[in-house]
Amino acid sequence: MSKVATQNKMEAIEMKRDVYQMVINGERVDSESKETFTTYNPATGKPLAQVAKATTADAERAVEAARNAFDNGKWKKYPVNKRARVMNKIASIMRSRFNELVELEVLNSGKSLVAAQGQVMQSIEDFEFYAGAIVGHRGTVNNMPGGFFNYSQNEPVGVCAQIIPWNYPMMMAAWKIAPAIAVGCSVVIKPASLTPLTAIVLTEICHEAGVPEGVVNIVPGPGALIGDYLVENPNVDKVAFTGSTPTGKDIMQKASQTLKRLTLELGGKSPNLVFEDADIDGAVAGSLFGIFYNTGQSCEARSRLYVHEDIYDEFMEKFVEKTKQLKLGDPLDKGTHLGSIVSRGQLEVIDGYVKSAIEEGATVVTGGEELKLEGFEDGHWYAPTIITDVTPDMKVVREEIFGPVVVVQKFKDEKEAIKQANDTEFGLGSAIWTKDQGRATRVANQIQAGIVMVNCPFSAFPGTPFGGYKQSGFGRELCIETLDLYTEQKSILSYYGSKPVNPFGV
Ligand code: NAD
């Protein structure tokens, strides 16, 4: 059984403020209804702060501010180097407040300190990456018949509604804000109601760094009300959404009414293939991280593990043993591997999936239960769980669980491994463990997923394209090409011939 915590560093922390306001047009403001909602620390279950609860009137104000900033403001007209300078300033303020941001992320999400450190660092690097990338984001000059000249330029798409989930609250905000403002867009962000705090602080930092009023606005509030309102608002030009596949489908349908530009980063059920020639210890370590990082609450969690039958017993013995060694406990303790689940509701979803597997005849090898940790009795904790004896049609194999639960199956050859890997409606991540580079390339080429990790536990760094095939969405974030998703390409065709052209000849 996983170790339990015996101390609670969280109790020693005092929140810097009791109320987190919205940011609209460069100002921190209350909701026009004056209503707030409570945001919690999922590790302790205790209230953390009050957050302004946006109404549709607030969302309207935010869209108007963004529209005005885009249509009449100076941000998109800045020379690109000046925008890059502000982006670097955002990154340097974040660096100087690193520990504070990490702590706030841990308190609001329940994730482990080490996970939050990595994610806040990546958020900083996202701003640095796009500060550099935007300088090189050039148009084209195209070959033309004599006398004609054509060039294209990239123009910002306009006002962007950016709707983000709770699993990586700051990193998702950075993935969205950085490329959008780099090209000159204005944004209205809708954070997840469970975890709004770091996105609010990031918005404040953008202003401190010199982003003009109205360019970055944030409206925390219920997704079905505020998210929906933003998606349907005719003054919004683009929606960038990260969240579940059902919500993504709903958004796609609604966005079609005004033909908005759309990026969808949705759910996943990523396969993890361990071949018979893999470095077994490396594959065990990588597979462990692949599913249990962020307490399994990752869109790219490698939640379907497939192991070659020849090494299955050896691999599983080590994998189960290492899983039992994972430490759950005070998320602020740097030795903690897994933090809490984000909410009671999410914990119940996870437990429901595990129970359904048992009812369908699967075996829970380890975990499969809620944990009560000393000092964190009211928090939401779930044991890292391994399930075997599953069949491809079971719910736990087909649906995204979004928790620390992995299902394990065997395969007998490469062909079967690829078939099993692709037997899903999703297509976000995937991993391959083999020492044979030829096999790695062959298998990677046949996997229907946006990301393939070869002998590698990590899915992304700033600069690497991140996004899905099939029902995991479309569009790629975190890379240079993301800038194209926030711009329109305008083609300018001129004629410089010495005689005017007379196509009708009359
Ligand atoms: P969710 O779809 O419930 O919510 C995501 C966001 O959408 C929240 O801000 C929510 O308030 C808002 N929302 C809810 N209903 C809405 C509606 N009708 N219209 C507009 N907005 C609405 O997802 P979640 O539970 O917060 O996050 C978990 C999901 O996110 C998982 O499926 C996970 O795979 C996915 N995810 C994907 C990626 C990726 O890059 N592909 C990254 C992180 C998370």
Coordinates of C-alpha atoms and ligand atoms in Angstrom, one line a residue:
M1 CA 0.0 0.0 0.0
S2 CA 1.1 3.5 -0.8
K3 CA 2.7 5.4 2.1
V4 CA 0.6 8.0 3.9
A5 CA 1.4 11.5 5.0
T6 CA 2.1 12.3 8.6
Q7 CA 2.5 16.1 8.4
N8 CA 0.7 18.9 6.7
K9 CA 2.8 21.8 5.4
M10 CA -0.3 23.3 3.9
E11 CA -1.6 24.3 7.3
A12 CA 1.3 26.7 7.7
I13 CA 0.4 28.7 4.6
E14 CA -1.6 31.8 4.8
M15 CA -3.4 33.0 1.6
K16 CA -2.2 36.4 0.4
R17 CA -5.8 37.5 -0.3
D18 CA -9.3 36.3 0.5
V19 CA -10.9 37.4 -2.8
Y20 CA -9.7 37.0 -6.4
Q21 CA -11.4 39.4 -8.8
M22 CA -11.9 39.2 -12.5
V23 CA -9.6 41.3 -14.7
I24 CA -11.5 43.3 -17.4
N25 CA -10.0 46.1 -19.4
G26 CA -6.9 46.1 -17.3
E27 CA -8.8 46.5 -14.0
R28 CA -9.5 44.0 -11.2
V29 CA -13.3 44.1 -10.8
D30 CA -16.0 42.3 -8.9
S31 CA -18.9 40.6 -10.7
E32 CA -21.7 43.0 -11.5
S33 CA -23.9 40.8 -9.4
K34 CA -21.3 41.0 -6.5
E35 CA -21.5 37.3 -6.3
T36 CA -18.5 35.1 -5.5
F37 CA -17.9 31.4 -5.4
T38 CA -15.6 29.4 -3.2
T39 CA -12.5 27.7 -4.5
Y40 CA -11.1 24.8 -2.5
N41 CA -7.8 23.1 -1.6
P42 CA -8.6 19.6 -2.9
A43 CA -5.9 18.0 -0.8
T44 CA -7.5 19.1 2.5
G45 CA -11.0 19.8 1.2
K46 CA -10.8 23.2 2.9
P47 CA -12.0 26.5 1.4
L48 CA -9.1 28.5 -0.1
A49 CA -10.5 31.8 -1.4
Q50 CA -13.5 33.5 -2.8
V51 CA -13.5 34.2 -6.6
A52 CA -15.7 36.7 -8.4
K53 CA -18.4 34.8 -10.3
A54 CA -18.8 36.3 -13.7
T55 CA -22.3 36.8 -15.2
T56 CA -23.0 37.1 -18.9
A57 CA -23.0 40.9 -18.4
D58 CA -19.4 40.6 -17.2
A59 CA -18.5 38.3 -20.1
E60 CA -20.0 40.9 -22.4
R61 CA -17.9 43.7 -20.8
A62 CA -14.8 41.5 -21.2
V63 CA -15.6 40.8 -24.9
E64 CA -16.2 44.5 -25.5
A65 CA -12.9 45.4 -23.8
A66 CA -11.1 42.8 -25.9
R67 CA -12.9 44.0 -29.1
N68 CA -12.0 47.6 -28.4
A69 CA -8.4 46.8 -27.6
F70 CA -8.1 44.8 -30.9
D71 CA -10.0 47.3 -33.1
N72 CA -8.7 50.5 -31.7
G73 CA -5.8 49.7 -29.4
K74 CA -2.0 49.7 -29.9
W75 CA -1.0 46.2 -29.0
K76 CA -1.3 44.7 -32.5
K77 CA 0.4 47.7 -34.0
Y78 CA 3.5 47.4 -31.8
P79 CA 6.6 46.5 -33.7
V80 CA 7.1 42.8 -33.2
N81 CA 10.2 43.3 -31.1
K82 CA 8.3 45.4 -28.7
R83 CA 5.6 42.8 -28.2
A84 CA 8.4 40.2 -27.7
R85 CA 10.0 42.4 -25.1
V86 CA 6.7 42.6 -23.1
M87 CA 6.3 38.8 -23.4
N88 CA 9.8 38.3 -22.0
K89 CA 9.0 40.7 -19.2
I90 CA 5.9 38.5 -18.3
A91 CA 8.3 35.6 -18.2
S92 CA 10.8 37.4 -16.0
I93 CA 8.1 38.5 -13.5
M94 CA 6.8 34.9 -13.4
R95 CA 10.4 33.8 -12.7
S96 CA 10.8 36.3 -9.9
R97 CA 7.5 35.0 -8.3
F98 CA 8.2 31.3 -9.1
N99 CA 7.8 29.9 -5.6
E100 CA 4.6 31.9 -5.0
L101 CA 3.0 30.7 -8.2
V102 CA 4.0 27.1 -7.6
E103 CA 2.6 27.2 -4.1
L104 CA -0.7 28.7 -5.3
E105 CA -1.0 26.1 -8.0
V106 CA -0.4 23.3 -5.5
L107 CA -3.0 24.8 -3.1
N108 CA -5.7 25.2 -5.7
S109 CA -5.2 21.9 -7.6
G110 CA -3.8 19.5 -5.0
K111 CA -1.0 18.4 -7.4
S112 CA 2.4 17.6 -6.1
L113 CA 5.1 20.3 -5.7
V114 CA 7.4 18.8 -8.2
A115 CA 4.6 18.6 -10.8
A116 CA 3.6 22.2 -10.2
Q117 CA 7.3 23.3 -10.4
G118 CA 7.6 21.7 -13.8
Q119 CA 4.4 23.2 -15.1
V120 CA 5.0 26.7 -13.8
M121 CA 8.5 26.6 -15.3
Q122 CA 7.1 25.4 -18.6
S123 CA 4.5 28.3 -18.5
I124 CA 7.4 30.7 -18.1
E125 CA 9.2 29.1 -21.0
D126 CA 6.1 29.3 -23.2
F127 CA 6.2 33.1 -23.0
E128 CA 9.9 33.1 -23.7
F129 CA 9.4 30.7 -26.6
Y130 CA 6.7 32.8 -28.3
A131 CA 8.6 36.0 -27.7
G132 CA 11.3 34.4 -29.9
A133 CA 9.0 32.6 -32.3
I134 CA 7.0 35.7 -33.2
V135 CA 10.1 37.5 -34.5
G136 CA 10.5 34.8 -37.0
H137 CA 6.9 34.4 -37.9
R138 CA 7.1 35.8 -41.4
G139 CA 4.9 36.0 -44.4
T140 CA 5.8 34.6 -47.9
V141 CA 7.0 36.0 -51.2
N142 CA 5.8 33.8 -54.1
N143 CA 6.9 33.1 -57.6
M144 CA 4.8 35.0 -60.1
P145 CA 4.6 35.5 -63.9
G146 CA 6.5 38.5 -65.2
G147 CA 5.1 41.9 -63.9
F148 CA 3.2 40.3 -61.1
F149 CA 4.3 40.3 -57.5
N150 CA 2.7 38.5 -54.6
Y151 CA 3.4 38.4 -50.9
S152 CA 1.4 37.2 -48.0
Q153 CA 1.4 38.6 -44.4
N154 CA 0.1 37.2 -41.2
E155 CA -2.6 39.3 -39.4
P156 CA -4.0 38.5 -36.0
V157 CA -7.3 36.8 -36.1
G158 CA -9.0 39.2 -33.6
V159 CA -10.7 38.5 -30.2
C160 CA -10.1 35.0 -28.9
A161 CA -12.2 33.2 -26.3
Q162 CA -9.9 30.8 -24.5
I163 CA -11.6 28.1 -22.3
I164 CA -9.3 26.0 -20.2
P165 CA -9.6 22.9 -17.9
W166 CA -8.6 22.3 -14.3
N167 CA -5.8 19.7 -14.7
Y168 CA -3.0 22.1 -15.7
P169 CA -4.5 25.5 -14.6
M170 CA -1.5 27.8 -15.1
M171 CA 0.1 25.9 -18.0
M172 CA -3.1 25.8 -20.0
A173 CA -3.5 29.5 -19.5
A174 CA 0.1 30.1 -20.7
W175 CA -0.4 27.7 -23.7
K176 CA -3.4 29.9 -24.7
I177 CA -2.4 33.4 -23.8
A178 CA 1.2 33.4 -25.1
P179 CA 0.8 32.6 -28.8
A180 CA -2.4 34.7 -29.0
I181 CA -1.0 37.9 -27.7
A182 CA 2.4 37.3 -29.4
V183 CA 0.6 37.8 -32.8
G184 CA -1.4 40.8 -31.6
C185 CA -4.8 39.2 -30.7
S186 CA -6.9 40.1 -27.6
V187 CA -8.2 37.4 -25.3
V188 CA -10.9 36.6 -22.9
I189 CA -10.0 33.6 -20.7
K190 CA -12.5 31.4 -18.9
P191 CA -10.6 29.3 -16.4
A192 CA -12.1 26.1 -14.9
S193 CA -14.2 26.9 -11.8
L194 CA -12.3 24.4 -9.7
T195 CA -8.9 26.0 -10.3
P196 CA -9.1 29.7 -11.3
L197 CA -6.4 31.2 -9.1
T198 CA -3.1 31.0 -11.0
A199 CA -4.7 32.0 -14.3
I200 CA -6.1 35.1 -12.6
V201 CA -2.6 36.0 -11.2
L202 CA -1.1 35.3 -14.7
T203 CA -3.5 37.8 -16.2
E204 CA -2.5 40.4 -13.5
I205 CA 1.2 39.7 -14.3
C206 CA 0.5 40.4 -18.0
H207 CA -0.6 43.9 -17.1
E208 CA 2.3 44.5 -14.7
A209 CA 4.6 43.6 -17.6
G210 CA 3.0 46.2 -19.9
V211 CA 0.3 44.4 -21.9
P212 CA -2.2 47.2 -22.6
E213 CA -5.7 47.3 -21.1
G214 CA -8.3 45.1 -22.7
V215 CA -5.8 42.7 -24.4
V216 CA -5.9 40.0 -21.7
N217 CA -9.2 39.6 -19.7
I218 CA -10.4 36.9 -17.4
V219 CA -13.9 35.9 -16.4
P220 CA -14.1 33.0 -14.0
G221 CA -17.6 31.4 -13.9
P222 CA -19.7 28.4 -14.8
G223 CA -18.7 26.8 -18.1
A224 CA -22.2 26.1 -19.3
L225 CA -23.1 29.8 -18.8
I226 CA -19.9 31.9 -19.4
G227 CA -18.1 29.5 -21.8
D228 CA -21.3 29.1 -23.8
Y229 CA -21.8 32.8 -23.9
L230 CA -18.3 33.4 -25.2
V231 CA -18.6 30.7 -27.9
E232 CA -21.9 32.2 -29.2
N233 CA -20.8 35.8 -29.0
P234 CA -20.6 37.3 -32.6
N235 CA -17.8 39.7 -31.4
V236 CA -15.5 36.7 -30.7
D237 CA -13.5 35.6 -33.8
K238 CA -11.8 32.5 -32.5
V239 CA -12.4 29.9 -29.7
A240 CA -9.5 27.9 -28.3
F241 CA -10.7 25.2 -26.1
T242 CA -9.0 22.6 -24.0
G243 CA -11.3 20.2 -22.1
S244 CA -13.3 17.1 -22.5
T245 CA -14.5 15.7 -25.9
P246 CA -18.2 16.0 -25.1
T247 CA -17.8 19.7 -24.3
G248 CA -15.6 20.1 -27.4
K249 CA -18.3 18.7 -29.6
D250 CA -20.8 21.1 -28.1
I251 CA -18.5 24.1 -28.7
M252 CA -17.8 23.0 -32.3
Q253 CA -21.5 23.0 -33.0
K254 CA -22.2 26.4 -31.4
A255 CA -19.1 28.0 -32.9
S256 CA -20.3 26.9 -36.4
Q257 CA -23.2 29.4 -36.2
T258 CA -20.8 32.3 -36.6
L259 CA -18.1 30.2 -38.3
K260 CA -15.5 31.0 -35.7
R261 CA -11.9 29.8 -36.0
L262 CA -11.6 26.9 -33.6
T263 CA -8.8 24.9 -31.9
L264 CA -9.9 21.9 -29.8
E265 CA -7.5 20.1 -27.5
L266 CA -9.7 17.3 -26.1
G267 CA -9.5 14.0 -24.2
G268 CA -7.4 10.9 -24.7
K269 CA -6.9 7.2 -23.9
S270 CA -3.3 6.9 -24.9
P271 CA -1.6 3.5 -25.5
N272 CA 1.7 2.6 -24.1
L273 CA 3.5 -0.3 -25.9
V274 CA 6.2 -2.2 -24.3
F275 CA 8.0 -4.5 -26.7
E276 CA 10.0 -7.7 -25.8
D277 CA 13.3 -6.0 -26.6
A278 CA 12.7 -2.9 -24.3
D279 CA 15.0 -1.9 -21.5
I280 CA 12.6 -3.2 -18.9
D281 CA 13.6 -0.9 -16.0
G282 CA 13.4 2.1 -18.3
A283 CA 10.1 1.1 -19.6
V284 CA 8.8 0.5 -16.0
A285 CA 9.9 3.9 -14.9
G286 CA 8.5 5.6 -18.0
S287 CA 5.2 3.7 -17.8
L288 CA 4.9 4.6 -14.2
F289 CA 5.3 8.3 -14.9
G290 CA 3.2 8.0 -18.1
I291 CA 0.1 7.1 -16.1
F292 CA 0.6 8.5 -12.6
Y293 CA 2.1 11.9 -13.3
N294 CA -0.3 14.6 -12.2
T295 CA -2.2 11.8 -10.4
G296 CA -3.3 10.5 -13.8
Q297 CA -5.3 13.7 -14.5
S298 CA -3.6 14.3 -17.8
C299 CA -5.1 14.3 -21.2
E300 CA -2.1 12.5 -22.6
A301 CA -1.9 10.0 -19.7
R302 CA -0.7 6.6 -21.0
S303 CA -3.7 4.8 -19.5
R304 CA -3.8 1.7 -21.8
L305 CA -0.7 -0.3 -21.2
Y306 CA 0.2 -3.1 -23.7
V307 CA 3.0 -5.5 -22.8
H308 CA 4.6 -8.2 -25.0
E309 CA 3.6 -11.6 -23.8
D310 CA 7.3 -12.8 -23.5
I311 CA 8.1 -10.1 -20.9
Y312 CA 4.7 -9.6 -19.4
D313 CA 5.4 -11.4 -16.1
E314 CA 8.8 -9.8 -15.5
F315 CA 7.5 -6.3 -16.4
M316 CA 4.4 -6.6 -14.3
E317 CA 6.2 -7.7 -11.2
K318 CA 8.4 -4.6 -11.4
F319 CA 5.6 -2.3 -12.4
V320 CA 3.3 -3.4 -9.6
E321 CA 6.1 -3.2 -7.0
K322 CA 7.1 0.3 -8.1
T323 CA 3.5 1.5 -8.1
K324 CA 3.2 0.4 -4.5
Q325 CA 6.3 2.5 -3.6
L326 CA 4.8 5.7 -4.9
K327 CA 4.3 8.2 -2.2
L328 CA 1.0 10.1 -1.7
G329 CA 1.0 12.8 0.9
D330 CA 1.4 16.5 1.6
P331 CA 1.5 17.9 -1.9
L332 CA 4.0 20.6 -0.7
D333 CA 6.5 17.9 0.4
K334 CA 9.0 17.5 -2.4
G335 CA 9.2 13.7 -1.8
T336 CA 5.5 13.4 -2.7
H337 CA 4.9 11.6 -6.1
L338 CA 1.1 11.9 -6.3
G339 CA -1.1 14.7 -5.0
S340 CA -4.8 14.6 -4.5
I341 CA -7.7 14.3 -7.0
V342 CA -9.1 17.7 -7.9
S343 CA -12.6 17.2 -6.4
R344 CA -14.9 14.8 -4.8
G345 CA -16.9 14.6 -8.0
Q346 CA -13.8 13.5 -10.0
L347 CA -12.9 11.0 -7.3
E348 CA -16.4 9.4 -7.6
V349 CA -16.0 9.3 -11.4
I350 CA -12.7 7.4 -11.0
D351 CA -14.1 5.0 -8.4
G352 CA -17.1 4.4 -10.6
Y353 CA -14.9 3.3 -13.4
V354 CA -12.9 1.0 -11.2
K355 CA -16.1 -0.6 -9.8
S356 CA -17.5 -1.0 -13.4
A357 CA -14.3 -2.9 -14.3
I358 CA -14.7 -5.2 -11.3
E359 CA -18.3 -5.9 -12.2
E360 CA -17.3 -6.7 -15.8
G361 CA -14.8 -9.3 -14.5
A362 CA -11.5 -7.4 -14.4
T363 CA -8.9 -7.8 -11.6
V364 CA -7.6 -4.9 -9.5
V365 CA -4.0 -5.8 -8.9
T366 CA -3.3 -2.8 -6.6
G367 CA -5.1 0.3 -5.5
G368 CA -8.8 0.6 -6.5
E369 CA -9.8 2.5 -3.4
E370 CA -10.1 6.0 -1.9
L371 CA -7.4 6.7 0.7
K372 CA -7.8 8.6 3.9
L373 CA -4.4 10.3 4.6
E374 CA -3.5 11.4 8.1
G375 CA -3.8 15.2 8.3
F376 CA -5.7 15.2 5.0
E377 CA -8.8 13.3 6.0
D378 CA -11.2 15.7 4.1
G379 CA -9.2 15.7 0.9
H380 CA -9.8 13.6 -2.2
W381 CA -7.2 10.9 -2.4
Y382 CA -7.2 7.8 -4.6
A383 CA -4.7 5.0 -4.7
P384 CA -2.6 4.4 -7.8
T385 CA -4.5 1.6 -9.5
I386 CA -3.5 -1.2 -11.9
I387 CA -6.3 -3.3 -13.6
T388 CA -5.7 -6.5 -15.5
D389 CA -7.9 -9.2 -17.1
V390 CA -9.6 -6.5 -19.1
T391 CA -11.2 -6.9 -22.6
P392 CA -11.1 -4.3 -25.4
D393 CA -14.8 -3.6 -25.0
M394 CA -14.8 -2.7 -21.3
K395 CA -15.6 0.9 -20.3
V396 CA -12.3 1.2 -18.5
V397 CA -10.5 0.4 -21.7
R398 CA -12.6 2.6 -24.0
E399 CA -13.3 5.7 -22.0
E400 CA -11.1 8.4 -20.5
I401 CA -11.0 8.0 -16.7
F402 CA -8.8 11.0 -15.9
G403 CA -7.4 9.5 -12.7
P404 CA -4.5 7.3 -11.5
V405 CA -5.9 4.1 -13.2
V406 CA -4.1 2.0 -15.8
V407 CA -5.5 -1.0 -17.7
V408 CA -3.0 -3.6 -18.8
Q409 CA -3.2 -6.0 -21.7
K410 CA -0.8 -8.4 -23.5
F411 CA 0.1 -8.6 -27.2
K412 CA 2.0 -11.2 -29.2
D413 CA 3.5 -9.2 -32.1
E414 CA 4.0 -5.8 -33.6
K415 CA 0.9 -6.0 -35.8
E416 CA -1.3 -6.8 -32.9
A417 CA 0.2 -4.0 -30.8
I418 CA -0.5 -1.4 -33.5
K419 CA -4.0 -2.7 -33.9
Q420 CA -4.7 -2.5 -30.2
A421 CA -3.1 0.9 -29.9
N422 CA -5.4 2.3 -32.7
D423 CA -8.5 0.7 -31.3
T424 CA -9.9 3.9 -29.8
E425 CA -11.9 6.9 -30.8
F426 CA -9.1 9.1 -29.3
G427 CA -5.7 10.0 -30.8
L428 CA -3.7 12.2 -28.5
G429 CA -0.6 10.6 -27.0
S430 CA 1.2 7.2 -27.3
A431 CA 4.4 5.6 -26.2
I432 CA 6.7 2.9 -27.5
W433 CA 9.4 1.2 -25.6
T434 CA 11.9 -0.8 -27.7
K435 CA 15.7 -0.8 -28.4
D436 CA 15.1 -1.4 -32.1
Q437 CA 15.1 2.0 -33.8
G438 CA 13.7 0.5 -37.0
R439 CA 10.7 -0.9 -35.1
A440 CA 10.3 2.4 -33.2
T441 CA 10.0 4.3 -36.5
R442 CA 7.8 1.7 -38.1
V443 CA 5.3 1.6 -35.2
A444 CA 5.4 5.4 -34.8
N445 CA 4.4 5.8 -38.4
Q446 CA 1.4 3.6 -38.0
I447 CA 0.0 5.0 -34.7
Q448 CA -2.9 7.3 -35.2
A449 CA -2.0 9.9 -32.6
G450 CA -0.7 13.4 -32.5
I451 CA 2.2 12.5 -30.2
V452 CA 4.5 9.5 -30.1
M453 CA 7.0 9.1 -27.2
V454 CA 9.8 6.7 -28.0
N455 CA 11.7 5.5 -24.9
C456 CA 10.7 8.8 -23.4
P457 CA 8.4 9.6 -20.5
F458 CA 7.7 13.2 -21.5
S459 CA 5.2 14.3 -24.0
A460 CA 6.1 17.9 -24.7
F461 CA 8.4 20.9 -24.3
P462 CA 7.9 24.4 -25.7
G463 CA 8.5 24.0 -29.4
T464 CA 7.1 20.5 -29.8
P465 CA 3.6 20.3 -31.5
F466 CA 0.9 19.1 -29.1
G467 CA -2.5 18.0 -30.2
G468 CA -4.7 15.2 -31.3
Y469 CA -6.0 13.0 -34.1
K470 CA -9.5 11.7 -34.2
Q471 CA -11.8 12.7 -31.3
S472 CA -8.8 14.2 -29.4
G473 CA -9.4 17.4 -31.4
F474 CA -7.5 19.4 -33.9
G475 CA -4.9 22.2 -34.1
R476 CA -1.4 22.0 -32.5
E477 CA -0.3 24.0 -29.5
L478 CA 3.0 24.8 -27.9
C479 CA 4.8 25.0 -31.3
I480 CA 5.6 27.7 -33.9
E481 CA 2.7 26.5 -36.1
T482 CA 0.3 27.6 -33.2
L483 CA 1.0 31.1 -34.4
D484 CA -0.8 30.3 -37.6
L485 CA -3.9 29.3 -35.7
Y486 CA -4.1 32.8 -34.3
T487 CA -3.5 34.6 -37.6
E488 CA -5.2 35.0 -41.0
Q489 CA -2.9 34.8 -44.0
K490 CA -3.5 37.8 -46.3
S491 CA -2.3 37.5 -49.9
I492 CA -1.4 40.7 -51.7
L493 CA -1.1 40.5 -55.4
S494 CA 0.3 43.5 -57.4
Y495 CA 1.1 44.2 -61.0
Y496 CA 4.2 46.2 -61.8
G497 CA 4.3 45.7 -65.6
S498 CA 5.1 48.6 -67.9
K499 CA 1.8 48.4 -69.7
P500 CA -1.6 48.0 -67.9
V501 CA -3.2 44.6 -68.1
N502 CA -6.4 44.5 -70.1
P503 CA -7.8 41.0 -69.6
F504 CA -11.1 41.6 -71.5
G505 CA -9.2 43.1 -74.4
V506 CA -11.9 45.7 -75.1
Ligands
NAD1 P1 -14.5 20.2 -19.3 O1 -14.8 20.0 -20.7 O2 -15.6 19.8 -18.3 O3 -14.3 21.8 -19.0 C1 -13.3 22.5 -19.6 C2 -13.6 24.0 -19.6 O4 -14.8 24.2 -20.4 C3 -13.9 24.5 -18.2 O5 -13.4 25.8 -18.1 C4 -15.4 24.5 -18.2 O6 -16.0 25.4 -17.3 C5 -15.8 24.9 -19.6 N1 -17.1 24.4 -20.1 C6 -17.9 23.5 -19.6 N2 -19.0 23.4 -20.3 C7 -19.0 24.3 -21.2 C8 -19.8 24.6 -22.3 N3 -21.0 24.0 -22.5 N4 -19.4 25.6 -23.2 C9 -18.2 26.2 -23.0 N5 -17.4 25.9 -22.0 C10 -17.7 24.9 -21.1 O7 -13.1 19.5 -19.0 P2 -12.4 19.4 -17.6 O8 -13.1 18.4 -16.8 O9 -12.2 20.8 -17.0 O10 -10.9 18.9 -18.0 C11 -10.6 17.6 -18.3 C12 -10.7 17.3 -19.7 O11 -9.7 18.2 -20.4 C13 -10.2 15.9 -20.0 O12 -11.1 15.3 -21.0 C14 -8.8 16.1 -20.6 O13 -8.4 15.1 -21.5 C15 -9.0 17.4 -21.3 N6 -7.6 18.0 -21.6 C16 -7.1 18.0 -22.8 C17 -5.8 18.5 -23.1 C18 -5.2 18.5 -24.4 O14 -4.3 19.2 -24.7 N7 -5.8 17.7 -25.4 C19 -5.1 19.1 -22.0 C20 -5.7 19.1 -20.8 C21 -7.0 18.6 -20.5

